[in-house]
CSV table of C-alpha atoms and ligand atoms in Angstrom, one decimal:
chain,number,residue,atom,x,y,z
J,1,MET,CA,58.9,-74.6,45.8
J,2,ILE,CA,59.4,-72.6,48.9
J,3,ARG,CA,59.3,-68.6,48.4
J,4,TYR,CA,60.8,-66.4,51.1
J,5,ILE,CA,59.4,-63.0,52.5
J,6,ASP,CA,61.6,-61.0,49.9
J,7,ASP,CA,59.8,-62.6,46.9
J,8,LEU,CA,56.7,-61.2,48.7
J,9,GLN,CA,54.9,-57.6,48.1
J,10,LEU,CA,53.9,-56.2,51.7
J,11,THR,CA,53.3,-52.6,51.2
J,12,GLY,CA,49.7,-52.2,53.3
J,13,LYS,CA,49.1,-56.0,53.4
J,14,ARG,CA,48.5,-57.7,56.7
J,15,VAL,CA,51.3,-59.8,57.4
J,16,PHE,CA,51.1,-62.8,60.1
J,17,ILE,CA,54.1,-64.0,61.1
J,18,ARG,CA,54.1,-67.2,63.1
J,19,VAL,CA,57.2,-66.7,65.3
J,20,ASP,CA,59.2,-68.7,68.4
J,21,PHE,CA,58.8,-66.7,71.2
J,22,ASN,CA,58.7,-69.5,73.6
J,23,VAL,CA,61.3,-67.9,75.9
J,24,PRO,CA,62.0,-68.7,78.9
J,25,LEU,CA,60.0,-66.9,82.3
J,26,GLU,CA,60.6,-66.4,85.8
J,27,GLY,CA,58.0,-64.5,87.4
J,28,ARG,CA,57.7,-61.3,85.4
J,29,ARG,CA,60.8,-61.3,83.6
J,30,VAL,CA,62.3,-62.8,80.7
J,31,THR,CA,65.1,-64.7,81.5
J,32,ASP,CA,66.8,-64.9,77.9
J,33,ASP,CA,65.9,-62.9,74.8
J,34,THR,CA,67.7,-64.7,72.4
J,35,ARG,CA,64.2,-66.3,70.5
J,36,ILE,CA,62.9,-62.7,70.1
J,37,ARG,CA,66.6,-61.7,69.4
J,38,GLU,CA,66.7,-64.0,66.2
J,39,ALA,CA,63.1,-63.3,65.0
J,40,LEU,CA,64.4,-59.7,64.6
J,41,PRO,CA,65.7,-59.5,60.8
J,42,THR,CA,62.0,-61.4,59.5
J,43,ILE,CA,60.3,-58.4,61.6
J,44,ARG,CA,62.4,-55.8,60.9
J,45,ARG,CA,62.2,-56.7,57.1
J,46,ALA,CA,58.6,-56.9,57.2
J,47,LEU,CA,58.1,-53.5,58.5
J,48,GLU,CA,60.7,-52.0,55.8
J,49,MET,CA,58.6,-53.7,53.0
J,50,GLY,CA,55.7,-51.8,54.0
J,51,GLY,CA,53.5,-54.7,56.3
J,52,LYS,CA,51.0,-54.5,59.2
J,53,VAL,CA,52.7,-56.8,61.3
J,54,ILE,CA,50.8,-59.6,63.5
J,55,LEU,CA,52.8,-61.9,65.2
J,56,ALA,CA,51.7,-65.1,66.3
J,57,SER,CA,53.5,-67.2,69.0
J,58,HIS,CA,52.6,-70.1,71.9
J,59,LEU,CA,54.6,-69.8,75.1
J,60,GLY,CA,55.1,-72.7,77.6
J,61,ARG,CA,52.3,-75.4,78.0
J,62,PRO,CA,49.5,-73.6,79.3
J,63,LYS,CA,46.2,-75.4,79.6
J,64,GLY,CA,43.6,-72.8,78.9
J,65,ALA,CA,44.4,-68.9,79.8
J,66,ASP,CA,46.8,-68.6,82.1
J,67,PRO,CA,48.0,-65.0,83.0
J,68,LYS,CA,51.7,-66.1,83.7
J,69,LEU,CA,51.7,-67.7,80.1
J,70,SER,CA,50.4,-64.2,78.2
J,71,THR,CA,52.5,-62.9,76.0
J,72,VAL,CA,52.5,-59.5,77.6
J,73,LEU,CA,55.6,-59.5,78.7
J,74,VAL,CA,56.9,-60.7,75.5
J,75,ALA,CA,55.6,-57.5,74.1
J,76,GLU,CA,57.3,-55.1,76.3
J,77,LYS,CA,60.6,-56.9,75.4
J,78,LEU,CA,60.5,-56.6,71.6
J,79,ALA,CA,59.6,-53.1,72.0
J,80,GLU,CA,62.9,-52.6,73.5
J,81,LEU,CA,64.6,-54.7,71.1
J,82,LEU,CA,62.9,-52.9,68.2
J,83,GLY,CA,65.0,-49.5,69.7
J,84,GLY,CA,61.5,-48.0,70.4
J,85,LYS,CA,61.2,-47.2,66.9
J,86,HIS,CA,58.4,-49.3,66.0
J,87,GLU,CA,55.1,-49.3,68.0
J,88,VAL,CA,54.2,-52.8,69.6
J,89,ILE,CA,50.5,-53.4,70.3
J,90,HIS,CA,49.7,-56.3,72.6
J,91,ALA,CA,46.1,-58.3,72.0
J,92,ASP,CA,44.8,-59.9,74.7
J,93,ASP,CA,43.5,-63.1,72.7
J,94,CYS,CA,44.6,-64.2,69.2
J,95,VAL,CA,41.4,-64.3,68.1
J,96,GLY,CA,37.7,-62.8,68.4
J,97,ASP,CA,36.0,-59.5,67.2
J,98,ASN,CA,38.3,-57.0,69.5
J,99,VAL,CA,41.6,-59.0,67.6
J,100,LYS,CA,39.6,-58.5,64.4
J,101,LYS,CA,39.3,-54.8,65.4
J,102,GLN,CA,42.9,-54.3,66.6
J,103,VAL,CA,44.1,-55.3,63.2
J,104,ASN,CA,41.7,-53.5,61.0
J,105,ASP,CA,42.7,-50.4,62.9
J,106,LEU,CA,47.0,-51.1,62.6
J,107,LYS,CA,48.8,-49.1,60.3
J,108,ALA,CA,51.9,-49.6,58.7
J,109,GLY,CA,55.2,-49.7,60.8
J,110,GLN,CA,52.9,-51.1,63.7
J,111,VAL,CA,53.3,-54.2,65.5
J,112,LEU,CA,50.5,-56.1,67.2
J,113,LEU,CA,51.5,-59.4,69.1
J,114,LEU,CA,48.7,-61.6,69.6
J,115,GLU,CA,48.2,-63.6,73.0
J,116,ASN,CA,49.5,-67.2,73.4
J,117,LEU,CA,48.2,-69.5,70.8
J,118,ARG,CA,47.9,-72.1,73.2
J,119,PHE,CA,45.2,-70.5,75.5
J,120,HIS,CA,43.1,-72.2,73.0
J,121,LYS,CA,43.7,-76.1,73.0
J,122,GLU,CA,42.2,-76.0,69.2
J,123,GLU,CA,45.7,-74.7,68.8
J,124,GLU,CA,47.4,-77.8,68.8
J,125,ALA,CA,44.3,-79.7,67.8
J,126,ASN,CA,44.8,-78.0,64.4
J,127,ASP,CA,41.0,-77.1,64.6
J,128,GLU,CA,40.1,-76.3,61.7
J,129,ALA,CA,37.5,-73.6,62.6
J,130,PHE,CA,40.1,-71.9,65.0
J,131,ALA,CA,42.9,-72.1,61.8
J,132,ARG,CA,40.3,-70.3,59.2
J,133,GLU,CA,40.1,-68.0,62.3
J,134,LEU,CA,43.6,-66.9,62.5
J,135,ALA,CA,44.0,-66.8,58.5
J,136,ALA,CA,41.1,-64.6,58.5
J,137,LEU,CA,43.3,-61.9,60.2
J,138,ALA,CA,46.3,-62.0,57.2
J,139,ASP,CA,46.5,-61.3,53.6
J,140,VAL,CA,50.2,-63.1,54.0
J,141,TYR,CA,51.6,-66.0,56.2
J,142,VAL,CA,55.1,-66.0,57.0
J,143,ASN,CA,56.7,-68.7,58.8
J,144,ASP,CA,59.5,-68.0,61.0
J,145,ALA,CA,59.2,-70.7,64.0
J,146,PHE,CA,61.4,-73.3,63.0
J,147,GLY,CA,61.1,-74.7,66.3
J,148,THR,CA,57.3,-75.7,66.0
J,149,ALA,CA,57.9,-76.5,62.5
J,150,HIS,CA,57.6,-80.3,63.5
J,151,ARG,CA,54.0,-80.2,64.8
J,152,ALA,CA,51.0,-79.5,62.3
J,153,HIS,CA,49.4,-77.2,64.4
J,154,ALA,CA,47.0,-74.4,63.7
J,155,SER,CA,49.1,-71.5,63.3
J,156,THR,CA,51.9,-73.5,61.9
J,157,ALA,CA,49.9,-75.6,59.3
J,158,GLY,CA,46.0,-75.6,59.5
J,159,MET,CA,45.8,-72.0,58.7
J,160,VAL,CA,48.4,-71.6,56.0
J,161,PRO,CA,45.8,-73.0,52.6
J,162,PHE,CA,43.5,-70.0,53.8
J,163,VAL,CA,45.6,-67.9,53.6
J,164,LYS,CA,46.3,-65.7,49.9
J,165,GLU,CA,49.9,-66.1,50.2
J,166,LYS,CA,52.8,-67.6,51.9
J,167,ALA,CA,56.5,-67.6,52.7
J,168,ALA,CA,59.3,-68.7,55.2
J,169,GLY,CA,60.8,-66.1,57.3
J,170,LEU,CA,64.4,-65.1,57.2
J,171,LEU,CA,65.1,-67.6,60.0
J,172,MET,CA,63.4,-70.2,58.8
J,173,ARG,CA,65.3,-69.7,55.6
J,174,LYS,CA,68.4,-70.5,56.9
J,175,GLU,CA,67.5,-73.5,58.4
J,176,ILE,CA,66.1,-75.0,55.5
J,177,GLU,CA,69.2,-73.6,53.7
J,178,TYR,CA,71.7,-75.6,55.9
J,179,LEU,CA,69.7,-78.6,56.7
J,180,GLY,CA,68.4,-79.0,53.7
J,181,ASP,CA,70.6,-77.6,50.8
J,182,LYS,CA,74.0,-78.0,52.4
J,183,VAL,CA,73.8,-81.0,54.8
J,184,LEU,CA,71.0,-83.7,53.4
J,185,ARG,CA,70.7,-82.7,49.6
J,186,ASN,CA,74.3,-81.2,48.5
J,187,PRO,CA,76.9,-81.9,51.1
J,188,GLN,CA,80.4,-81.2,50.1
J,189,LYS,CA,82.4,-84.6,50.8
J,190,PRO,CA,83.9,-86.2,53.0
J,191,PHE,CA,81.0,-85.7,54.4
J,192,VAL,CA,81.1,-86.5,58.6
J,193,ALA,CA,78.3,-86.9,61.0
J,194,ILE,CA,78.7,-86.9,64.8
J,195,LEU,CA,75.8,-88.6,66.6
J,196,GLY,CA,76.0,-88.5,70.6
J,197,GLY,CA,73.5,-87.9,73.5
J,198,SER,CA,71.5,-89.9,75.9
J,199,LYS,CA,69.7,-92.6,73.8
J,200,VAL,CA,70.0,-94.7,70.8
J,201,SER,CA,66.3,-94.6,70.6
J,202,ASP,CA,66.0,-91.1,70.5
J,203,LYS,CA,68.5,-91.3,66.9
J,204,ILE,CA,67.4,-94.6,65.4
J,205,LYS,CA,65.9,-92.7,62.5
J,206,VAL,CA,68.7,-90.1,61.8
J,207,ILE,CA,71.1,-92.8,62.1
J,208,GLU,CA,69.3,-94.6,59.5
J,209,SER,CA,69.0,-91.8,57.3
J,210,LEU,CA,72.7,-90.1,57.4
J,211,LEU,CA,74.0,-93.5,56.8
J,212,PRO,CA,73.7,-93.7,53.2
J,213,LYS,CA,74.3,-90.5,53.0
J,214,VAL,CA,77.7,-89.4,55.0
J,215,ASP,CA,81.5,-90.9,54.5
J,216,ALA,CA,81.8,-91.7,57.8
J,217,LEU,CA,79.5,-91.7,61.4
J,218,LEU,CA,81.0,-90.9,64.4
J,219,VAL,CA,79.4,-92.6,67.9
J,220,GLY,CA,79.7,-90.6,71.7
J,221,GLY,CA,77.6,-90.2,74.3
J,222,ALA,CA,75.7,-92.5,76.5
J,223,MET,CA,74.3,-94.3,73.0
J,224,ALA,CA,78.0,-95.5,72.2
J,225,TYR,CA,77.3,-98.2,75.2
J,226,THR,CA,74.0,-98.9,73.8
J,227,PHE,CA,76.4,-100.2,70.3
J,228,LEU,CA,79.1,-101.2,72.4
J,229,LYS,CA,77.1,-103.8,74.3
J,230,ALA,CA,75.4,-104.8,71.4
J,231,GLN,CA,78.9,-106.1,70.0
J,232,GLY,CA,79.6,-108.0,73.6
J,233,ILE,CA,81.8,-105.4,74.8
J,234,GLU,CA,81.8,-104.8,78.5
J,235,VAL,CA,80.1,-101.7,79.7
J,236,GLY,CA,80.4,-101.6,83.1
J,237,LYS,CA,77.5,-99.3,84.8
J,238,SER,CA,77.3,-97.0,82.1
J,239,ARG,CA,74.0,-96.4,80.5
J,240,VAL,CA,72.5,-98.4,78.0
J,241,GLU,CA,69.1,-99.4,76.5
J,242,GLU,CA,68.4,-103.1,76.9
J,243,GLY,CA,66.3,-105.6,75.3
J,244,ASP,CA,65.3,-104.9,71.8
J,245,LYS,CA,67.1,-101.5,71.7
J,246,LEU,CA,70.0,-103.8,72.0
J,247,ALA,CA,69.2,-105.5,69.2
J,248,LEU,CA,68.3,-102.4,66.9
J,249,ALA,CA,71.8,-101.3,67.3
J,250,ALA,CA,72.9,-104.5,65.8
J,251,LYS,CA,70.9,-104.1,63.2
J,252,LEU,CA,72.1,-100.4,62.7
J,253,LEU,CA,75.8,-101.7,62.6
J,254,ASP,CA,75.1,-104.6,60.1
J,255,THR,CA,73.6,-101.6,58.0
J,256,ALA,CA,76.7,-99.7,58.3
J,257,LYS,CA,78.5,-102.6,56.9
J,258,ARG,CA,76.3,-103.4,54.1
J,259,LEU,CA,76.9,-100.0,53.0
J,260,LYS,CA,80.9,-100.0,53.7
J,261,THR,CA,80.5,-96.6,55.6
J,262,PRO,CA,82.3,-96.9,58.5
J,263,LEU,CA,80.1,-96.2,62.1
J,264,VAL,CA,82.6,-95.6,64.6
J,265,LEU,CA,82.5,-96.2,68.1
J,266,PRO,CA,85.2,-95.1,70.7
J,267,ILE,CA,88.5,-96.9,71.8
J,268,ASP,CA,88.7,-95.0,74.9
J,269,HIS,CA,86.2,-93.4,77.9
J,270,ILE,CA,86.4,-91.3,80.9
J,271,VAL,CA,84.9,-93.1,83.6
J,272,CYS,CA,83.9,-92.9,87.0
J,273,ALA,CA,81.8,-94.5,89.5
J,274,ASP,CA,79.4,-91.5,89.6
J,275,PRO,CA,77.7,-89.8,87.1
J,276,ASP,CA,78.2,-86.3,88.9
J,277,GLY,CA,81.7,-87.2,89.0
J,278,LYS,CA,82.0,-87.9,93.2
J,279,GLY,CA,85.6,-90.0,93.5
J,280,PRO,CA,88.1,-90.8,91.4
J,281,VAL,CA,87.8,-90.4,87.3
J,282,ARG,CA,89.8,-92.4,85.4
J,283,GLU,CA,90.6,-92.8,81.5
J,284,THR,CA,90.3,-96.4,80.1
J,285,PRO,CA,92.9,-98.0,78.3
J,286,ASP,CA,90.4,-99.5,75.6
J,287,GLN,CA,86.7,-99.9,75.1
J,288,VAL,CA,85.9,-101.9,78.2
J,289,VAL,CA,84.6,-100.1,80.8
J,290,PRO,CA,85.6,-101.0,84.5
J,291,ALA,CA,82.3,-103.5,86.2
J,292,ASP,CA,82.0,-100.8,89.0
J,293,MET,CA,82.2,-97.7,86.6
J,294,MET,CA,80.4,-95.4,84.3
J,295,GLY,CA,81.5,-94.6,81.3
J,296,LEU,CA,80.9,-90.9,81.2
J,297,ASP,CA,82.7,-89.4,78.1
J,298,ILE,CA,85.0,-90.1,74.8
J,299,GLY,CA,88.7,-90.5,76.0
J,300,PRO,CA,91.7,-89.1,74.6
J,301,LYS,CA,92.1,-91.5,72.0
J,302,THR,CA,89.2,-90.9,70.5
J,303,ARG,CA,89.1,-87.7,70.9
J,304,ALA,CA,92.8,-87.3,68.6
J,305,MET,CA,90.5,-89.5,66.3
J,306,TYR,CA,87.4,-87.7,66.0
J,307,THR,CA,89.2,-84.2,65.6
J,308,GLN,CA,91.0,-86.2,63.2
J,309,ARG,CA,88.1,-87.4,61.3
J,310,ILE,CA,86.5,-83.8,61.5
J,311,ARG,CA,89.4,-81.6,60.3
J,312,ASP,CA,89.2,-84.0,56.9
J,313,ALA,CA,85.7,-83.1,56.4
J,314,LYS,CA,83.8,-80.4,54.0
J,315,THR,CA,80.7,-81.0,55.5
J,316,VAL,CA,80.0,-81.9,59.3
J,317,VAL,CA,76.8,-82.3,60.9
J,318,TRP,CA,76.6,-82.5,65.0
J,319,ASN,CA,73.6,-83.8,67.1
J,320,GLY,CA,74.2,-84.8,70.7
J,321,PRO,CA,77.5,-84.5,73.3
J,322,MET,CA,80.0,-86.7,73.2
J,323,GLY,CA,79.3,-87.2,77.7
J,324,ARG,CA,77.9,-85.9,80.6
J,325,PHE,CA,79.0,-82.3,79.3
J,326,GLU,CA,76.8,-80.8,82.6
J,327,VAL,CA,79.6,-82.2,84.4
J,328,ASP,CA,83.1,-80.2,83.9
J,329,LYS,CA,85.0,-83.5,84.4
J,330,PHE,CA,82.7,-85.2,81.3
J,331,ALA,CA,82.9,-82.4,79.1
J,332,GLU,CA,86.2,-82.7,77.0
J,333,GLY,CA,84.9,-84.8,74.5
J,334,THR,CA,82.2,-82.5,73.6
J,335,ARG,CA,84.6,-79.6,73.8
J,336,SER,CA,87.2,-81.4,71.7
J,337,VAL,CA,84.6,-82.1,68.7
J,338,ALA,CA,83.5,-78.4,68.9
J,339,ALA,CA,86.6,-77.3,68.8
J,340,ALA,CA,87.5,-79.3,65.6
J,341,MET,CA,84.9,-78.3,64.1
J,342,ALA,CA,84.9,-74.4,64.5
J,343,ILE,CA,88.8,-74.9,63.4
J,344,ASN,CA,87.2,-76.2,60.4
J,345,LYS,CA,87.0,-73.3,58.1
J,346,ASP,CA,86.8,-75.1,54.9
J,347,ALA,CA,83.7,-77.3,56.1
J,348,VAL,CA,80.0,-76.3,56.3
J,349,THR,CA,79.7,-77.2,59.8
J,350,VAL,CA,76.1,-77.7,61.3
J,351,ILE,CA,74.8,-78.6,64.7
J,352,GLY,CA,71.3,-79.9,65.5
J,353,GLY,CA,69.6,-80.7,68.7
J,354,GLY,CA,69.0,-78.5,71.7
J,355,ASP,CA,71.8,-80.3,74.1
J,356,SER,CA,74.3,-79.8,72.0
J,357,ALA,CA,73.4,-76.3,71.1
J,358,ALA,CA,73.3,-75.4,74.3
J,359,ALA,CA,76.8,-77.0,75.1
J,360,VAL,CA,78.3,-75.4,71.8
J,361,GLU,CA,76.7,-72.0,73.1
J,362,GLN,CA,78.1,-72.2,76.4
J,363,MET,CA,81.9,-73.5,75.1
J,364,GLY,CA,82.1,-70.2,72.9
J,365,TYR,CA,82.1,-72.0,70.0
J,366,ALA,CA,78.6,-70.9,68.4
J,367,ASP,CA,79.6,-67.7,66.0
J,368,LYS,CA,82.4,-70.4,64.7
J,369,MET,CA,79.6,-72.6,63.1
J,370,SER,CA,77.9,-72.1,59.6
J,371,HIS,CA,75.0,-72.9,61.3
J,372,VAL,CA,73.8,-73.6,65.0
J,373,SER,CA,70.1,-74.7,64.7
J,374,THR,CA,67.3,-72.6,66.7
J,375,GLY,CA,65.1,-75.8,66.7
J,376,GLY,CA,65.9,-79.1,69.0
J,377,GLY,CA,62.9,-81.4,68.1
J,378,ALA,CA,62.8,-79.9,64.9
J,379,SER,CA,66.3,-80.3,63.6
J,380,LEU,CA,66.8,-83.5,64.9
J,381,GLU,CA,63.0,-84.8,62.7
J,382,PHE,CA,64.7,-82.8,59.6
J,383,LEU,CA,67.6,-84.9,60.0
J,384,GLU,CA,65.4,-87.9,59.7
J,385,GLY,CA,64.7,-86.9,56.4
J,386,GLN,CA,60.8,-86.7,57.1
J,387,PRO,CA,58.9,-83.4,55.6
J,388,LEU,CA,58.4,-80.9,58.1
J,389,PRO,CA,54.2,-80.2,58.6
J,390,GLY,CA,55.2,-76.6,59.3
J,391,ILE,CA,57.7,-76.5,55.9
J,392,LYS,CA,55.3,-78.7,53.6
J,393,ALA,CA,52.6,-76.5,54.0
J,394,LEU,CA,54.6,-73.5,53.2
J,395,GLU,CA,55.4,-75.6,49.4
J,396,THR,CA,53.9,-73.8,46.1
J,397,LYS,CA,53.7,-76.2,42.4
V,401,ADP,P1,70.6,-83.4,72.3
V,401,ADP,O1,69.5,-82.4,72.6
V,401,ADP,O2,71.6,-82.5,71.2
V,401,ADP,O3,69.6,-84.1,70.7
V,401,ADP,P2,70.2,-85.4,73.9
V,401,ADP,O4,69.4,-84.9,74.6
V,401,ADP,O5,70.3,-86.4,72.7
V,401,ADP,O6,70.8,-84.5,73.4
V,401,ADP,O7,71.7,-85.7,75.0
V,401,ADP,C1,72.2,-85.1,75.7
V,401,ADP,C2,72.5,-85.8,77.2
V,401,ADP,O8,73.0,-86.7,77.2
V,401,ADP,C3,72.9,-84.5,78.4
V,401,ADP,O9,72.2,-84.6,79.6
V,401,ADP,C4,74.4,-85.2,78.5
V,401,ADP,O10,74.6,-85.1,80.2
V,401,ADP,C5,73.5,-87.0,77.7
V,401,ADP,N1,75.2,-87.8,78.4
V,401,ADP,C6,75.8,-87.8,77.3
V,401,ADP,N2,76.7,-88.7,77.3
V,401,ADP,C7,76.6,-89.5,78.2
V,401,ADP,C8,76.8,-90.6,78.9
V,401,ADP,N3,77.7,-91.0,78.8
V,401,ADP,N4,76.5,-90.7,80.3
V,401,ADP,C9,75.4,-90.2,80.6
V,401,ADP,N5,74.6,-89.3,80.0
V,401,ADP,C10,75.0,-88.7,79.2
V,402,MG,MG1,68.1,-82.7,74.6
């Protein structure tokens, strides 16, 4: 069982919240504050509940302390986003005597943002002494950083057993509710999964995990060509994974056949000799890609077929773009899947995967989905059906 922040009593307690403030920086500027805004509901809730809020995150990939990757900029941004209603204090480390003193001096309604956790290599090494030091700052541990839940680090897993009480934050709750309950555990039928993106090898475990659960699995993106080639279909210069990956694709097709689950491949393509769309772009009449061409998007017949499947579904989960959507000429397949999901108001619609989420965002469909996961790698691992260390650590008996 997992408790949520609302289930706890926070008055006067030191509430340590692991957030995902891994925001993009350009020099001295936070260029996208989405991740900070997404953590606000949990931070506000903890403050309303009378907690003394301690926030911790990693930022970038520092090797040791690196002023360019300090969370100090994030503290400024956060204070602004909280509307100046709460004082946000920045700690110049995440462990040590100074931080302990800052935590002791903290008053209800104040927020203390710790310095970048990854300034200490012990964070990623999940060092026990370091985990205990972090835990010593807290009466209550709250994890709202779904995006790092697939990593067993000191702040996501190691410290948790050393804190008295633990709970998931509101963002984490939404991820578990959608990816866990509404997709993996209790999907309304028909349940359709759409998988695309660059490599079959990245998605093998997701395919294996979803095949027994779904009514159909629709494939697009570059990985479709590995499946087509595995069946002996000519794929021209399309991006394929060779060797054992072809055998693996063939095995997955066999598994689907045995389970009687349609694993649906594109029946036509948008092709071009150049991946950036320089030169003539054509639609193919069938599954075959001409020898000197690359398949860069699903074609119109495939779009119509996938749209139909999505329209009839009650649960749709999507990971991986249908084509090289960064180039407008090859974005139509991805756009049509997003549109079909957005229009289906009777279905639970969930997007996982970094590039897919970015595509949906960019195309303006994000707020029409039931849920767009905030964790790229984490959502993929969640859909593989493995318990994520950061979520497992929150389980109580
Ligand atoms: P996600 O992050 O959503 O899990 P992936 O990282 O697996 O998705 O794949 C996204 C990438 O795959 C994009 O950069 C996209 O351009 C690329 N891609 C999709 N289809 C094709 C294709 N047919 N040919 C080449 N690249 C493709
Ligand atoms: Mg990606």
